[in-house]
Amino acid sequence: MSEKRSEKKLWGGRFDEPTDQFVERFTASVDFDQRLYRYDIQGSIAHSMMLQKIDVLTAEEQRQIEQGLRQIESRISEGHFKWSTELEDVHMNIEAALTELIGDAGKKLHTARSRNDQVATDIRLYLRDEIGEVIAQLTRLQTGLVELAQREADTIMPGFTHLQVAQPITFGHHMMAWYEMLERDFERLSDCLSRVNRMPLGAAALAGTTYPVEREYTAKLLGFDGICDNSLDAVSDRDFAIEFVSVAALIMTHLSRFSEELVLWTSAQFNFIELPDRFCTGSSIMPQKKNPDVPELIRGKTGRVNGHLISLLTLMKGQPLAYNKDNQEDKEPLFDTVDTVRDSLRAYADMIPSIQANRPRLYEAASQGFATATDLADYLVRVQVPFREAHEIVGKLVRIAIEKNCDLSDLELEEMQKVSQHIGDDIYTFLTLEGSVNARDHAGGTAPNQVRKAAAAAALKLQNR
Ligand code: ARG
């Protein structure tokens, strides 16, 4: 059974019967797109100023429109506005309220405009602001990482490949790796912003408008870098949103990997770091537990952002030009992506400065697993042993050390010389963890010296951002 309504729609002129009540709810977007109200009003005010400039509105009409819209804006932000599903979306709710408030002038606002260019403009204004907020949180996090790297530039820890101890590294170097990933995320966000910040208004429904609109003027009022050059493209593509979500998916992927390390590192088995209690929770049944919930949750939330990326790509892929109602489905995935990535970065930015590196434990872990084996091989190469032979010799020495249950640096010199007479008594300086990290003293290397340089350069970059 279809339900029927008799309300007059803003577009109701050519319709014989009212919209089915279920269809009305099914097609409405106001429950979620009301989030755009500030941008909708900002765009409408700029549009009205342009309409006045080209003499479509009188100065008085423009003044009434602007004042009315500002009044509606306060009503909404104070929670006194009554949103109506019958009015479908944020745009028609605000326009209807404006006409109710100021009368006929309100009906003129939609001249030379369509909801198609209006909504595309709103989303771009919204996303531009939110990218600014995401960048702010990202920058806080990077700043925290750089400070942690400076503090722990000398802290030795095991570096891993295949989660097996590989070579000694410094904790500061490890933190700077995360900084670098986020730096590329920053570049991607900035690049994405340059395409978000283009104005669709003036494209109207799809073909442009018969009014002599001054799009550059409106764009300037709204702080856009320029206009969308083709009206069909302006109203139909959401590639700018997809691009943002793909950048967000990469940010979440970075945070997810980082989270995996924090989860491992806080476990009793690793015991590499301590997270402050305020970022952890307990168990309702096991009194000894302190769980790293924040990293775990962020690792989990990565899935929904990846999902949103696929949603938006799929939403777009079958659409012929120009606008289709499908595009109304762009908002929830976009909004949730914005919330998720911004809040995840915020949680990380809050958490990172208070990480305590367990220096003795990190050192001990680096001493296990023959982390300096490569240094021994490099030593042999320097005294003219071909690398492949050196590899073989070190392999034999590792086997002896495993049998004796000791580290390479615990082997007697004579014992080592039995395997290769090229080994001299200077070998022990190369087998220490400090010697190993200090030797990697080149741009991008793990030497404390290099970590300090990299962190100083990063700090300077962040200050000038
Ligand atoms: N609520 C719509 C959206 O989000 C606004 C544009 C509607 N345009 C239209 N021709 N029905 O996309």
CSV table of C-alpha atoms and ligand atoms in Angstrom, one decimal:
chain,number,residue,atom,x,y,z
A,1,MET,CA,0.0,0.0,0.0
A,2,SER,CA,1.4,3.3,-0.9
A,3,GLU,CA,1.0,6.2,1.5
A,4,LYS,CA,0.1,9.7,0.1
A,5,ARG,CA,0.8,13.2,1.1
A,6,SER,CA,-0.5,16.5,-0.1
A,7,GLU,CA,2.3,18.9,0.8
A,8,LYS,CA,3.3,21.4,-1.8
A,9,LYS,CA,6.9,20.7,-3.0
A,10,LEU,CA,9.3,23.4,-4.2
A,11,TRP,CA,9.3,21.4,-7.5
A,12,GLY,CA,5.7,20.3,-7.4
A,13,GLY,CA,4.3,22.3,-10.4
A,14,ARG,CA,4.2,19.4,-12.9
A,15,PHE,CA,3.0,16.7,-10.6
A,16,ASP,CA,-0.5,15.3,-10.4
A,17,GLU,CA,-0.2,13.4,-7.2
A,18,PRO,CA,1.8,13.8,-4.1
A,19,THR,CA,4.9,11.8,-3.4
A,20,ASP,CA,4.4,8.4,-1.8
A,21,GLN,CA,5.3,8.8,1.8
A,22,PHE,CA,7.8,6.0,1.9
A,23,VAL,CA,9.4,7.3,-1.3
A,24,GLU,CA,9.7,10.7,0.3
A,25,ARG,CA,11.6,9.2,3.2
A,26,PHE,CA,13.6,6.9,1.0
A,27,THR,CA,14.8,9.7,-1.3
A,28,ALA,CA,15.4,12.4,1.4
A,29,SER,CA,18.9,13.2,2.5
A,30,VAL,CA,18.2,15.9,5.1
A,31,ASP,CA,19.0,13.6,8.0
A,32,PHE,CA,22.6,13.5,6.9
A,33,ASP,CA,23.2,16.4,4.6
A,34,GLN,CA,22.1,19.0,7.2
A,35,ARG,CA,25.7,18.8,8.3
A,36,LEU,CA,26.4,21.0,5.2
A,37,TYR,CA,24.2,23.9,6.4
A,38,ARG,CA,27.0,26.4,7.0
A,39,TYR,CA,28.4,25.9,3.6
A,40,ASP,CA,25.0,25.9,2.0
A,41,ILE,CA,24.4,29.3,3.5
A,42,GLN,CA,27.9,30.6,2.8
A,43,GLY,CA,27.4,29.6,-0.9
A,44,SER,CA,24.0,31.2,-1.1
A,45,ILE,CA,25.1,34.5,0.3
A,46,ALA,CA,28.0,34.7,-2.2
A,47,HIS,CA,25.5,33.7,-5.0
A,48,SER,CA,23.1,36.4,-3.9
A,49,MET,CA,25.9,39.0,-4.0
A,50,MET,CA,26.8,38.0,-7.6
A,51,LEU,CA,23.1,38.2,-8.5
A,52,GLN,CA,23.0,41.7,-7.2
A,53,LYS,CA,26.2,42.6,-9.1
A,54,ILE,CA,24.5,41.5,-12.4
A,55,ASP,CA,21.3,43.3,-11.5
A,56,VAL,CA,19.1,40.2,-11.0
A,57,LEU,CA,18.6,41.2,-7.4
A,58,THR,CA,18.2,44.7,-6.0
A,59,ALA,CA,20.5,45.7,-3.1
A,60,GLU,CA,17.5,45.6,-0.8
A,61,GLU,CA,16.6,42.0,-1.9
A,62,GLN,CA,20.2,40.9,-1.4
A,63,ARG,CA,20.3,42.5,2.0
A,64,GLN,CA,17.1,40.7,3.1
A,65,ILE,CA,18.4,37.4,1.7
A,66,GLU,CA,21.7,37.7,3.5
A,67,GLN,CA,20.1,38.7,6.8
A,68,GLY,CA,17.5,36.0,6.6
A,69,LEU,CA,20.2,33.4,5.9
A,70,ARG,CA,22.3,34.5,8.8
A,71,GLN,CA,19.3,34.3,11.0
A,72,ILE,CA,18.6,30.8,9.9
A,73,GLU,CA,22.2,29.9,10.4
A,74,SER,CA,22.0,30.9,14.1
A,75,ARG,CA,18.7,29.1,14.5
A,76,ILE,CA,20.3,25.9,13.2
A,77,SER,CA,23.5,26.2,15.2
A,78,GLU,CA,21.5,26.9,18.4
A,79,GLY,CA,19.4,23.8,17.6
A,80,HIS,CA,16.1,25.7,17.1
A,81,PHE,CA,15.6,24.8,13.4
A,82,LYS,CA,13.0,22.2,12.5
A,83,TRP,CA,14.3,20.0,9.7
A,84,SER,CA,11.6,18.5,7.5
A,85,THR,CA,11.9,15.3,5.5
A,86,GLU,CA,9.1,16.6,3.2
A,87,LEU,CA,11.6,19.2,2.1
A,88,GLU,CA,14.0,16.5,1.1
A,89,ASP,CA,17.4,18.0,1.7
A,90,VAL,CA,19.4,20.7,3.4
A,91,HIS,CA,19.1,23.0,0.4
A,92,MET,CA,15.3,23.0,0.2
A,93,ASN,CA,14.9,23.2,3.9
A,94,ILE,CA,16.9,26.3,4.1
A,95,GLU,CA,15.4,27.9,1.0
A,96,ALA,CA,11.8,27.3,2.3
A,97,ALA,CA,12.7,28.7,5.7
A,98,LEU,CA,14.1,31.8,4.0
A,99,THR,CA,11.0,32.4,2.0
A,100,GLU,CA,8.9,31.9,5.1
A,101,LEU,CA,11.1,34.5,6.8
A,102,ILE,CA,11.5,37.2,4.2
A,103,GLY,CA,8.8,36.5,1.7
A,104,ASP,CA,9.2,37.0,-2.1
A,105,ALA,CA,12.9,38.0,-2.1
A,106,GLY,CA,13.6,34.5,-0.8
A,107,LYS,CA,12.0,33.0,-3.9
A,108,LYS,CA,14.5,34.8,-6.1
A,109,LEU,CA,17.7,33.3,-4.5
A,110,HIS,CA,17.5,30.2,-6.7
A,111,THR,CA,17.8,32.2,-9.9
A,112,ALA,CA,20.7,31.0,-12.2
A,113,ARG,CA,21.3,28.1,-9.9
A,114,SER,CA,20.3,24.5,-9.5
A,115,ARG,CA,20.7,22.1,-6.5
A,116,ASN,CA,23.1,20.3,-8.7
A,117,ASP,CA,25.8,23.0,-8.7
A,118,GLN,CA,24.7,24.0,-5.2
A,119,VAL,CA,25.4,20.6,-3.6
A,120,ALA,CA,28.6,20.2,-5.5
A,121,THR,CA,29.7,23.6,-4.2
A,122,ASP,CA,28.6,22.8,-0.6
A,123,ILE,CA,30.6,19.5,-0.5
A,124,ARG,CA,33.7,21.2,-1.8
A,125,LEU,CA,33.5,24.0,0.8
A,126,TYR,CA,32.9,21.5,3.5
A,127,LEU,CA,35.8,19.3,2.4
A,128,ARG,CA,38.2,22.2,2.0
A,129,ASP,CA,37.6,23.1,5.7
A,130,GLU,CA,37.9,19.5,6.9
A,131,ILE,CA,41.1,18.9,4.9
A,132,GLY,CA,42.5,21.9,6.9
A,133,GLU,CA,41.5,20.2,10.1
A,134,VAL,CA,43.0,16.9,9.0
A,135,ILE,CA,46.2,18.6,8.1
A,136,ALA,CA,46.2,20.3,11.5
A,137,GLN,CA,46.0,17.0,13.4
A,138,LEU,CA,48.5,15.4,11.1
A,139,THR,CA,50.9,18.2,11.8
A,140,ARG,CA,50.5,17.8,15.5
A,141,LEU,CA,51.2,14.1,15.2
A,142,GLN,CA,54.3,14.7,13.1
A,143,THR,CA,55.6,17.3,15.6
A,144,GLY,CA,55.2,14.7,18.4
A,145,LEU,CA,57.1,12.1,16.4
A,146,VAL,CA,59.9,14.4,15.7
A,147,GLU,CA,60.2,15.4,19.4
A,148,LEU,CA,60.1,11.7,20.3
A,149,ALA,CA,62.8,11.0,17.7
A,150,GLN,CA,65.0,13.7,19.1
A,151,ARG,CA,64.6,12.4,22.7
A,152,GLU,CA,65.3,8.8,21.6
A,153,ALA,CA,68.0,9.4,18.9
A,154,ASP,CA,70.5,7.3,20.8
A,155,THR,CA,68.2,4.6,22.0
A,156,ILE,CA,69.2,1.3,20.4
A,157,MET,CA,66.6,-1.2,19.5
A,158,PRO,CA,66.3,-4.2,17.1
A,159,GLY,CA,65.3,-3.5,13.6
A,160,PHE,CA,63.2,-6.2,12.0
A,161,THR,CA,62.5,-7.8,8.7
A,162,HIS,CA,60.0,-10.7,8.6
A,163,LEU,CA,59.5,-9.7,12.3
A,164,GLN,CA,62.9,-11.4,12.9
A,165,VAL,CA,65.7,-9.4,14.4
A,166,ALA,CA,67.7,-8.0,11.5
A,167,GLN,CA,70.1,-5.2,12.4
A,168,PRO,CA,70.3,-2.7,15.3
A,169,ILE,CA,68.6,0.6,14.7
A,170,THR,CA,67.8,3.6,16.8
A,171,PHE,CA,64.3,4.2,18.2
A,172,GLY,CA,64.5,7.8,16.9
A,173,HIS,CA,65.2,6.4,13.4
A,174,HIS,CA,62.1,4.2,13.7
A,175,MET,CA,59.9,7.2,14.7
A,176,MET,CA,61.2,9.2,11.8
A,177,ALA,CA,60.1,6.5,9.4
A,178,TRP,CA,56.5,7.1,10.6
A,179,TYR,CA,57.1,10.9,10.2
A,180,GLU,CA,58.2,10.3,6.6
A,181,MET,CA,55.0,8.3,5.7
A,182,LEU,CA,52.9,11.1,7.2
A,183,GLU,CA,54.8,13.7,5.3
A,184,ARG,CA,53.8,12.1,2.0
A,185,ASP,CA,50.3,12.0,3.3
A,186,PHE,CA,50.5,15.7,3.9
A,187,GLU,CA,51.7,16.2,0.4
A,188,ARG,CA,48.9,14.2,-1.0
A,189,LEU,CA,46.3,16.1,1.1
A,190,SER,CA,47.7,19.4,-0.1
A,191,ASP,CA,47.6,18.2,-3.7
A,192,CYS,CA,44.1,16.9,-3.4
A,193,LEU,CA,43.0,20.3,-1.9
A,194,SER,CA,44.1,22.1,-5.1
A,195,ARG,CA,41.5,20.1,-7.0
A,196,VAL,CA,38.8,20.3,-4.3
A,197,ASN,CA,39.1,24.0,-4.2
A,198,ARG,CA,37.3,24.7,-7.5
A,199,MET,CA,33.8,26.2,-7.8
A,200,PRO,CA,30.9,24.4,-9.6
A,201,LEU,CA,28.4,27.3,-9.1
A,202,GLY,CA,27.2,28.7,-12.4
A,203,ALA,CA,27.0,25.2,-14.0
A,204,ALA,CA,23.4,25.3,-12.8
A,205,ALA,CA,21.6,22.0,-13.6
A,206,LEU,CA,24.1,20.9,-16.2
A,207,ALA,CA,24.4,23.2,-19.2
A,208,GLY,CA,25.1,26.6,-17.5
A,209,THR,CA,22.5,29.3,-17.3
A,210,THR,CA,21.0,32.0,-19.5
A,211,TYR,CA,21.9,34.7,-17.0
A,212,PRO,CA,25.2,36.6,-17.4
A,213,VAL,CA,26.7,35.1,-14.3
A,214,GLU,CA,30.1,36.2,-13.1
A,215,ARG,CA,31.5,33.0,-11.8
A,216,GLU,CA,34.9,34.3,-11.1
A,217,TYR,CA,33.4,36.9,-8.8
A,218,THR,CA,31.5,34.3,-6.8
A,219,ALA,CA,34.5,32.1,-6.7
A,220,LYS,CA,36.6,34.9,-5.3
A,221,LEU,CA,34.0,35.7,-2.6
A,222,LEU,CA,34.1,32.0,-1.5
A,223,GLY,CA,37.9,31.7,-1.6
A,224,PHE,CA,38.0,29.2,-4.4
A,225,ASP,CA,41.2,29.0,-6.5
A,226,GLY,CA,39.1,29.1,-9.6
A,227,ILE,CA,36.0,27.7,-11.3
A,228,CYS,CA,35.2,24.3,-12.7
A,229,ASP,CA,35.7,24.8,-16.4
A,230,ASN,CA,33.0,22.6,-17.8
A,231,SER,CA,29.4,22.8,-16.5
A,232,LEU,CA,28.7,19.1,-17.1
A,233,ASP,CA,31.8,18.0,-15.3
A,234,ALA,CA,31.2,20.5,-12.5
A,235,VAL,CA,27.9,19.0,-11.4
A,236,SER,CA,28.6,15.3,-12.0
A,237,ASP,CA,32.0,14.2,-11.0
A,238,ARG,CA,32.9,13.4,-7.4
A,239,ASP,CA,36.5,12.5,-8.2
A,240,PHE,CA,37.7,15.2,-5.7
A,241,ALA,CA,35.9,13.3,-2.9
A,242,ILE,CA,37.2,10.0,-4.1
A,243,GLU,CA,40.6,11.4,-4.1
A,244,PHE,CA,40.3,12.6,-0.6
A,245,VAL,CA,39.0,9.2,0.6
A,246,SER,CA,41.9,7.5,-1.1
A,247,VAL,CA,44.4,9.7,0.7
A,248,ALA,CA,42.5,9.0,3.9
A,249,ALA,CA,42.7,5.3,3.2
A,250,LEU,CA,46.5,5.6,2.9
A,251,ILE,CA,46.7,7.7,6.2
A,252,MET,CA,44.6,5.0,7.9
A,253,THR,CA,46.8,2.3,6.5
A,254,HIS,CA,49.9,4.0,7.9
A,255,LEU,CA,48.2,4.5,11.3
A,256,SER,CA,47.1,0.8,11.2
A,257,ARG,CA,50.6,-0.4,10.6
A,258,PHE,CA,51.8,1.9,13.4
A,259,SER,CA,49.1,0.5,15.6
A,260,GLU,CA,50.1,-3.0,15.0
A,261,GLU,CA,53.6,-2.1,16.2
A,262,LEU,CA,52.3,-0.4,19.3
A,263,VAL,CA,50.1,-3.4,20.1
A,264,LEU,CA,53.1,-5.7,19.8
A,265,TRP,CA,55.4,-3.4,21.6
A,266,THR,CA,53.2,-2.9,24.7
A,267,SER,CA,52.8,-6.7,25.1
A,268,ALA,CA,54.6,-8.5,27.9
A,269,GLN,CA,56.6,-10.4,25.3
A,270,PHE,CA,58.1,-7.3,23.7
A,271,ASN,CA,57.8,-4.8,26.5
A,272,PHE,CA,59.4,-2.2,24.3
A,273,ILE,CA,57.3,0.8,25.4
A,274,GLU,CA,54.8,1.9,27.9
A,275,LEU,CA,51.6,3.7,26.9
A,276,PRO,CA,50.1,5.9,29.6
A,277,ASP,CA,47.0,4.5,31.3
A,278,ARG,CA,44.8,7.2,29.9
A,279,PHE,CA,45.1,5.6,26.4
A,280,CYS,CA,44.3,2.1,27.6
A,281,THR,CA,41.5,0.2,29.2
A,282,GLY,CA,41.2,-2.7,31.5
A,283,SER,CA,39.5,-6.0,31.3
A,284,SER,CA,36.2,-6.7,33.2
A,285,ILE,CA,37.4,-10.2,34.1
A,286,MET,CA,41.2,-10.2,34.1
A,287,PRO,CA,42.4,-7.7,36.7
A,288,GLN,CA,46.1,-7.7,35.4
A,289,LYS,CA,45.2,-6.5,31.9
A,290,LYS,CA,46.0,-3.1,30.4
A,291,ASN,CA,44.8,-3.2,26.8
A,292,PRO,CA,46.1,-0.8,24.0
A,293,ASP,CA,42.5,0.0,22.9
A,294,VAL,CA,43.3,3.2,21.0
A,295,PRO,CA,45.8,1.6,18.5
A,296,GLU,CA,43.6,-1.4,18.2
A,297,LEU,CA,40.5,0.6,17.4
A,298,ILE,CA,42.3,2.7,14.8
A,299,ARG,CA,43.7,-0.5,13.2
A,300,GLY,CA,40.0,-1.6,13.1
A,301,LYS,CA,38.6,1.6,11.7
A,302,THR,CA,41.0,1.4,8.7
A,303,GLY,CA,38.5,-1.2,7.3
A,304,ARG,CA,35.6,1.2,7.1
A,305,VAL,CA,37.6,3.9,5.3
A,306,ASN,CA,38.8,1.3,2.8
A,307,GLY,CA,35.2,0.3,2.4
A,308,HIS,CA,34.1,3.9,1.8
A,309,LEU,CA,36.7,4.2,-1.0
A,310,ILE,CA,35.2,1.2,-2.7
A,311,SER,CA,31.7,2.6,-2.1
A,312,LEU,CA,32.5,5.9,-3.8
A,313,LEU,CA,34.4,4.3,-6.7
A,314,THR,CA,31.5,2.0,-7.3
A,315,LEU,CA,29.0,4.8,-6.9
A,316,MET,CA,30.7,6.7,-9.7
A,317,LYS,CA,31.6,4.0,-12.2
A,318,GLY,CA,28.3,3.6,-14.0
A,319,GLN,CA,27.0,7.1,-14.1
A,320,PRO,CA,26.4,8.8,-17.5
A,321,LEU,CA,26.8,12.6,-17.6
A,322,ALA,CA,25.7,14.7,-16.0
A,323,TYR,CA,24.1,14.7,-12.4
A,324,ASN,CA,22.4,11.6,-11.2
A,325,LYS,CA,20.6,11.1,-7.9
A,326,ASP,CA,23.2,8.4,-7.2
A,327,ASN,CA,25.4,11.2,-6.1
A,328,GLN,CA,23.4,11.8,-3.1
A,329,GLU,CA,25.0,8.6,-1.8
A,330,ASP,CA,28.4,10.3,-1.8
A,331,LYS,CA,27.8,12.1,1.5
A,332,GLU,CA,27.7,9.4,4.2
A,333,PRO,CA,30.9,7.7,3.2
A,334,LEU,CA,32.6,11.0,2.8
A,335,PHE,CA,31.5,12.3,6.2
A,336,ASP,CA,32.4,9.1,8.0
A,337,THR,CA,35.8,9.1,6.3
A,338,VAL,CA,36.4,12.7,7.4
A,339,ASP,CA,35.4,11.9,11.0
A,340,THR,CA,37.4,8.7,11.2
A,341,VAL,CA,40.6,10.0,9.8
A,342,ARG,CA,40.5,13.3,11.7
A,343,ASP,CA,39.7,11.6,15.0
A,344,SER,CA,42.3,8.9,14.5
A,345,LEU,CA,45.0,11.4,13.8
A,346,ARG,CA,43.9,13.4,16.9
A,347,ALA,CA,44.1,10.4,19.1
A,348,TYR,CA,47.5,9.6,17.8
A,349,ALA,CA,48.7,13.2,18.2
A,350,ASP,CA,47.6,13.1,21.8
A,351,MET,CA,49.2,9.7,22.5
A,352,ILE,CA,52.6,9.8,20.8
A,353,PRO,CA,54.3,12.4,23.0
A,354,SER,CA,53.7,10.4,26.1
A,355,ILE,CA,55.2,7.1,24.8
A,356,GLN,CA,57.9,5.9,27.2
A,357,ALA,CA,60.6,3.9,25.5
A,358,ASN,CA,61.9,1.1,27.7
A,359,ARG,CA,65.6,1.6,26.9
A,360,PRO,CA,67.2,-1.3,28.8
A,361,ARG,CA,64.7,-3.7,27.3
A,362,LEU,CA,65.1,-2.4,23.8
A,363,TYR,CA,68.9,-2.7,24.2
A,364,GLU,CA,68.6,-6.2,25.4
A,365,ALA,CA,66.3,-7.2,22.6
A,366,ALA,CA,68.8,-5.8,20.1
A,367,SER,CA,71.5,-7.9,21.7
A,368,GLN,CA,69.6,-11.1,20.9
A,369,GLY,CA,69.3,-12.5,17.4
A,370,PHE,CA,72.8,-11.7,16.1
A,371,ALA,CA,71.8,-8.3,15.0
A,372,THR,CA,75.4,-7.4,14.2
A,373,ALA,CA,76.0,-10.3,11.8
A,374,THR,CA,75.9,-8.0,8.8
A,375,ASP,CA,78.5,-5.8,10.4
A,376,LEU,CA,80.8,-8.8,10.8
A,377,ALA,CA,80.3,-9.6,7.1
A,378,ASP,CA,81.0,-6.0,6.1
A,379,TYR,CA,84.2,-6.1,8.2
A,380,LEU,CA,85.5,-9.2,6.3
A,381,VAL,CA,84.7,-7.5,2.9
A,382,ARG,CA,86.8,-4.5,4.0
A,383,VAL,CA,89.8,-6.9,4.5
A,384,GLN,CA,89.3,-8.2,1.0
A,385,VAL,CA,87.0,-11.2,1.5
A,386,PRO,CA,84.4,-11.4,-1.3
A,387,PHE,CA,80.9,-10.7,0.1
A,388,ARG,CA,79.5,-14.1,-0.7
A,389,GLU,CA,82.4,-15.8,1.2
A,390,ALA,CA,82.0,-13.4,4.1
A,391,HIS,CA,78.3,-14.3,4.3
A,392,GLU,CA,79.2,-18.0,4.5
A,393,ILE,CA,81.9,-17.3,7.2
A,394,VAL,CA,79.5,-15.3,9.3
A,395,GLY,CA,76.8,-18.0,8.9
A,396,LYS,CA,79.2,-20.5,10.4
A,397,LEU,CA,80.1,-18.2,13.3
A,398,VAL,CA,76.4,-17.7,14.0
A,399,ARG,CA,75.9,-21.5,14.1
A,400,ILE,CA,78.7,-21.8,16.6
A,401,ALA,CA,77.2,-19.0,18.7
A,402,ILE,CA,73.7,-20.7,18.6
A,403,GLU,CA,75.4,-24.0,19.8
A,404,LYS,CA,77.1,-22.1,22.6
A,405,ASN,CA,74.0,-20.1,23.3
A,406,CYS,CA,75.9,-16.8,23.3
A,407,ASP,CA,76.2,-13.7,21.2
A,408,LEU,CA,78.7,-13.2,18.3
A,409,SER,CA,80.6,-10.7,20.5
A,410,ASP,CA,81.0,-13.4,23.2
A,411,LEU,CA,83.0,-15.7,20.9
A,412,GLU,CA,86.8,-15.9,21.6
A,413,LEU,CA,89.1,-14.4,19.0
A,414,GLU,CA,90.8,-17.7,18.3
A,415,GLU,CA,87.5,-19.4,17.9
A,416,MET,CA,86.6,-16.9,15.2
A,417,GLN,CA,90.0,-17.1,13.6
A,418,LYS,CA,89.6,-20.9,13.1
A,419,VAL,CA,86.7,-20.0,10.8
A,420,SER,CA,88.5,-17.1,9.1
A,421,GLN,CA,92.1,-16.0,9.6
A,422,HIS,CA,91.1,-12.6,8.2
A,423,ILE,CA,89.5,-11.7,11.5
A,424,GLY,CA,91.6,-9.5,13.7
A,425,ASP,CA,91.3,-8.3,17.3
A,426,ASP,CA,89.7,-5.1,16.2
A,427,ILE,CA,86.6,-7.1,15.3
A,428,TYR,CA,85.0,-6.5,18.7
A,429,THR,CA,84.4,-2.8,18.0
A,430,PHE,CA,82.3,-3.7,15.0
A,431,LEU,CA,80.3,-6.3,16.9
A,432,THR,CA,78.9,-3.8,19.5
A,433,LEU,CA,75.4,-2.4,18.9
A,434,GLU,CA,76.7,1.2,19.3
A,435,GLY,CA,79.5,0.6,16.7
A,436,SER,CA,76.9,-0.9,14.3
A,437,VAL,CA,74.4,2.0,14.4
A,438,ASN,CA,77.1,4.7,14.4
A,439,ALA,CA,78.6,3.1,11.3
A,440,ARG,CA,75.5,3.8,9.3
A,441,ASP,CA,76.3,7.5,9.2
A,442,HIS,CA,74.9,8.7,5.9
A,443,ALA,CA,71.7,10.5,4.8
A,444,GLY,CA,68.8,8.3,5.6
A,445,GLY,CA,70.9,6.0,7.9
A,446,THR,CA,70.2,5.0,11.5
A,447,ALA,CA,73.2,6.6,13.2
A,448,PRO,CA,72.1,8.9,16.0
A,449,ASN,CA,73.9,11.7,14.3
A,450,GLN,CA,71.8,11.3,11.2
A,451,VAL,CA,68.6,10.9,13.2
A,452,ARG,CA,69.3,14.3,14.9
A,453,LYS,CA,69.9,15.9,11.5
A,454,ALA,CA,66.7,14.4,10.0
A,455,ALA,CA,64.6,15.4,13.0
A,456,ALA,CA,66.0,19.0,13.0
A,457,ALA,CA,65.2,19.4,9.3
A,458,ALA,CA,61.7,18.0,9.8
A,459,ALA,CA,61.1,20.3,12.8
A,460,LEU,CA,62.1,23.3,10.6
A,461,LYS,CA,59.8,22.1,7.8
A,462,LEU,CA,56.9,21.7,10.3
A,463,GLN,CA,57.4,25.2,11.7
A,464,ASN,CA,57.2,26.7,8.2
A,465,ARG,CA,54.1,24.7,7.2
B,1,ARG,N1,20.2,16.0,-2.3
B,1,ARG,C1,20.8,16.1,-3.6
B,1,ARG,C2,22.2,15.5,-3.5
B,1,ARG,O1,22.7,15.2,-2.5
B,1,ARG,C3,20.9,17.5,-4.1
B,1,ARG,C4,20.9,17.6,-5.5
B,1,ARG,C5,19.5,17.1,-6.0
B,1,ARG,N2,19.4,17.4,-7.4
B,1,ARG,C6,18.3,17.0,-8.1
B,1,ARG,N3,18.3,17.3,-9.3
B,1,ARG,N4,17.5,16.1,-7.6
B,1,ARG,O2,22.8,15.2,-4.5
